[in-house]
C-alpha positions as YAML, in Angstrom:
chain: A
units: angstrom
residues:
- id: 1
  name: MET
  ca: [-14.89, -20.11, 11.61]
- id: 2
  name: ASP
  ca: [-16.55, -17.98, 14.46]
- id: 3
  name: ILE
  ca: [-15.06, -14.66, 15.38]
- id: 4
  name: ILE
  ca: [-13.34, -15.77, 18.66]
- id: 5
  name: SER
  ca: [-11.52, -18.35, 16.54]
- id: 6
  name: GLN
  ca: [-10.36, -15.62, 14.19]
- id: 7
  name: LEU
  ca: [-9.17, -13.71, 16.93]
- id: 8
  name: GLN
  ca: [-7.21, -16.74, 18.53]
- id: 9
  name: ASP
  ca: [-5.66, -17.25, 15.15]
- id: 10
  name: GLN
  ca: [-4.84, -13.79, 14.66]
- id: 11
  name: VAL
  ca: [-3.21, -13.65, 18.23]
- id: 12
  name: ASN
  ca: [-1.14, -16.62, 17.41]
- id: 13
  name: ALA
  ca: [-0.09, -15.06, 14.21]
- id: 14
  name: ILE
  ca: [0.89, -11.83, 15.74]
- id: 15
  name: ALA
  ca: [2.94, -13.70, 18.38]
- id: 16
  name: ALA
  ca: [4.76, -15.81, 15.68]
- id: 17
  name: ILE
  ca: [5.63, -12.52, 13.61]
- id: 18
  name: ALA
  ca: [7.02, -11.14, 16.92]
- id: 19
  name: VAL
  ca: [9.07, -14.26, 17.51]
- id: 20
  name: ASP
  ca: [10.53, -14.05, 14.19]
- id: 21
  name: ILE
  ca: [11.19, -10.38, 14.31]
- id: 22
  name: PHE
  ca: [13.12, -10.83, 17.85]
- id: 23
  name: GLY
  ca: [14.82, -14.03, 16.50]
- id: 24
  name: THR
  ca: [15.99, -12.42, 13.29]
- id: 25
  name: LEU
  ca: [17.15, -9.10, 14.98]
- id: 26
  name: GLN
  ca: [19.13, -11.04, 17.66]
- id: 27
  name: LYS
  ca: [20.76, -13.19, 14.66]
- id: 28
  name: ASP
  ca: [21.26, -10.65, 12.19]
- id: 29
  name: ALA
  ca: [21.74, -7.23, 13.94]
- id: 30
  name: PRO
  ca: [25.09, -5.46, 14.00]
- id: 31
  name: PRO
  ca: [27.12, -5.61, 17.17]
- id: 32
  name: VAL
  ca: [27.08, -2.19, 19.27]
- id: 33
  name: ARG
  ca: [29.70, -1.13, 21.34]
- id: 34
  name: LEU
  ca: [28.49, -0.79, 24.82]
- id: 35
  name: SER
  ca: [31.07, 1.77, 26.02]
- id: 36
  name: PRO
  ca: [33.94, 3.66, 24.63]
- id: 37
  name: ASN
  ca: [36.03, 1.88, 27.15]
- id: 38
  name: TYR
  ca: [35.37, -1.47, 25.28]
- id: 39
  name: PRO
  ca: [37.03, -2.36, 22.02]
- id: 40
  name: GLU
  ca: [35.09, -2.27, 18.83]
- id: 41
  name: PRO
  ca: [33.04, -5.52, 18.76]
- id: 42
  name: PRO
  ca: [33.73, -7.93, 15.71]
- id: 43
  name: ALA
  ca: [31.61, -7.68, 12.42]
- id: 44
  name: ASN
  ca: [28.94, -10.27, 12.36]
- id: 45
  name: PRO
  ca: [29.95, -12.47, 9.39]
- id: 46
  name: SER
  ca: [26.26, -12.32, 7.83]
- id: 47
  name: ASP
  ca: [26.47, -8.56, 7.76]
- id: 48
  name: GLU
  ca: [27.20, -8.52, 3.89]
- id: 49
  name: ASN
  ca: [23.92, -10.04, 2.87]
- id: 50
  name: VAL
  ca: [21.29, -8.59, 5.45]
- id: 51
  name: ASN
  ca: [19.85, -5.05, 4.95]
- id: 52
  name: ILE
  ca: [18.96, -4.45, 8.72]
- id: 53
  name: PRO
  ca: [17.02, -1.44, 8.10]
- id: 54
  name: GLU
  ca: [14.89, -2.95, 5.11]
- id: 55
  name: LEU
  ca: [14.48, -6.07, 7.22]
- id: 56
  name: THR
  ca: [13.13, -4.32, 10.31]
- id: 57
  name: LYS
  ca: [10.95, -1.98, 8.16]
- id: 58
  name: THR
  ca: [9.39, -5.15, 6.35]
- id: 59
  name: MET
  ca: [8.78, -7.02, 9.62]
- id: 60
  name: SER
  ca: [7.29, -4.04, 11.41]
- id: 61
  name: SER
  ca: [4.98, -3.63, 8.48]
- id: 62
  name: ALA
  ca: [3.95, -7.15, 8.76]
- id: 63
  name: LEU
  ca: [3.29, -6.73, 12.69]
- id: 64
  name: VAL
  ca: [1.21, -3.71, 12.11]
- id: 65
  name: GLN
  ca: [-0.87, -5.41, 9.26]
- id: 66
  name: ALA
  ca: [-1.54, -8.41, 11.66]
- id: 67
  name: ALA
  ca: [-2.51, -5.57, 14.54]
- id: 68
  name: LYS
  ca: [-4.82, -3.99, 12.15]
- id: 69
  name: LYS
  ca: [-6.57, -7.23, 11.22]
- id: 70
  name: PHE
  ca: [-6.98, -7.96, 14.93]
- id: 71
  name: ASP
  ca: [-8.42, -4.47, 15.60]
- id: 72
  name: THR
  ca: [-10.91, -5.09, 12.66]
- id: 73
  name: LEU
  ca: [-11.97, -8.58, 14.02]
- id: 74
  name: VAL
  ca: [-12.22, -7.00, 17.82]
- id: 75
  name: SER
  ca: [-14.51, -4.01, 16.41]
- id: 76
  name: ALA
  ca: [-16.71, -6.91, 14.60]
- id: 77
  name: LEU
  ca: [-17.54, -8.33, 18.04]
- id: 78
  name: PRO
  ca: [-20.79, -7.55, 19.47]
- id: 79
  name: VAL
  ca: [-21.13, -4.75, 21.71]
- id: 80
  name: SER
  ca: [-22.70, -5.59, 25.02]
- id: 81
  name: GLY
  ca: [-24.28, -2.89, 27.22]
- id: 82
  name: GLY
  ca: [-22.83, -3.93, 30.60]
- id: 83
  name: GLU
  ca: [-23.69, -6.61, 33.10]
- id: 84
  name: GLU
  ca: [-27.22, -5.55, 33.55]
- id: 85
  name: ALA
  ca: [-27.59, -5.82, 29.59]
- id: 86
  name: GLN
  ca: [-26.18, -9.18, 29.77]
- id: 87
  name: LEU
  ca: [-28.15, -10.49, 32.69]
- id: 88
  name: ASN
  ca: [-31.43, -9.11, 30.76]
- id: 89
  name: ARG
  ca: [-30.50, -10.86, 27.56]
- id: 90
  name: ILE
  ca: [-29.73, -14.12, 29.61]
- id: 91
  name: ALA
  ca: [-33.33, -13.84, 30.99]
- id: 92
  name: GLU
  ca: [-34.50, -13.19, 27.54]
- id: 93
  name: LEU
  ca: [-32.76, -16.35, 26.19]
- id: 94
  name: GLN
  ca: [-34.15, -18.27, 29.10]
- id: 95
  name: ALA
  ca: [-37.50, -17.33, 28.42]
- id: 96
  name: GLU
  ca: [-37.34, -18.09, 24.81]
- id: 97
  name: ASN
  ca: [-35.75, -21.53, 25.89]
- id: 98
  name: GLU
  ca: [-38.52, -22.26, 28.09]
- id: 99
  name: VAL
  ca: [-41.04, -21.69, 25.12]
- id: 100
  name: VAL
  ca: [-39.27, -23.78, 22.64]
- id: 101
  name: GLY
  ca: [-38.81, -26.39, 25.25]
- id: 102
  name: LEU
  ca: [-42.54, -26.64, 25.83]
- id: 103
  name: GLU
  ca: [-43.17, -26.81, 22.07]
- id: 104
  name: LEU
  ca: [-40.64, -29.38, 21.48]
- id: 105
  name: GLN
  ca: [-42.62, -31.38, 24.38]
- id: 106
  name: LYS
  ca: [-45.74, -31.09, 22.87]
- id: 107
  name: GLN
  ca: [-44.43, -32.32, 19.40]
- id: 108
  name: LEU
  ca: [-42.77, -35.10, 21.10]
- id: 109
  name: GLU
  ca: [-45.86, -36.37, 22.84]
- id: 110
  name: ALA
  ca: [-47.85, -35.94, 19.60]
- id: 111
  name: ALA
  ca: [-45.10, -38.22, 17.67]
- id: 112
  name: GLU
  ca: [-45.33, -40.52, 20.40]
- id: 113
  name: GLN
  ca: [-49.15, -40.73, 20.04]
- id: 114
  name: GLU
  ca: [-48.69, -41.19, 16.60]
- id: 115
  name: LEU
  ca: [-46.14, -43.99, 17.02]
- id: 116
  name: LYS
  ca: [-48.56, -45.82, 18.93]
- id: 117
  name: GLN
  ca: [-51.30, -45.55, 16.38]
- id: 118
  name: VAL
  ca: [-48.97, -46.69, 13.69]
- id: 119
  name: GLN
  ca: [-47.91, -49.66, 15.84]
- id: 120
  name: GLU
  ca: [-51.61, -50.65, 16.60]
- id: 121
  name: LEU
  ca: [-52.31, -50.46, 13.01]
- id: 122
  name: PHE
  ca: [-49.19, -52.49, 11.99]
- id: 123
  name: ASN
  ca: [-50.09, -55.21, 14.64]
- id: 124
  name: GLN
  ca: [-53.80, -55.22, 13.30]
- id: 125
  name: ALA
  ca: [-52.60, -55.59, 9.60]
- id: 126
  name: ALA
  ca: [-50.25, -58.46, 10.78]
- id: 127
  name: ASP
  ca: [-52.93, -60.02, 12.67]
- id: 128
  name: ASN
  ca: [-55.16, -59.99, 9.59]
- id: 129
  name: CYS
  ca: [-52.53, -61.42, 7.44]
- id: 130
  name: LEU
  ca: [-52.19, -64.23, 9.75]
- id: 131
  name: ASN
  ca: [-55.68, -64.94, 9.76]
- id: 132
  name: LEU
  ca: [-56.21, -65.02, 6.34]
- id: 133
  name: LYS
  ca: [-53.49, -67.75, 5.73]
- id: 134
  name: LYS
  ca: [-55.05, -71.25, 5.93]
- id: 135
  name: PRO
  ca: [-53.07, -73.55, 8.23]
- id: 136
  name: THR
  ca: [-51.50, -76.50, 6.28]
...
């Protein structure tokens, strides 16, 4: 898998972790009084089995790990020297492509010549075989 695909997968993993964090916190976080003028909010029925501080610590650790992996992948990307360096590299690659293209063209022409020779030899061999048989 190339590095761009790995980066895309890592971004998707980070997004999935963030969605899980927000969903879990939204579902399990205890209610908070917005103002002293309001009554105390009712307790969440699932408060007994959820340790919110531990859960947030675990989820934030997973998010940090995913972000570090993303940073590692980004640092593995090739460094470009700006637009001028990219244009120079493109020109080099195009010149290399031309050289390789000419070489391939020469090889194609040589292969076509060889094919013609083999076809001529095959036709001669077939004619010779037909001429050797006596008509019945």
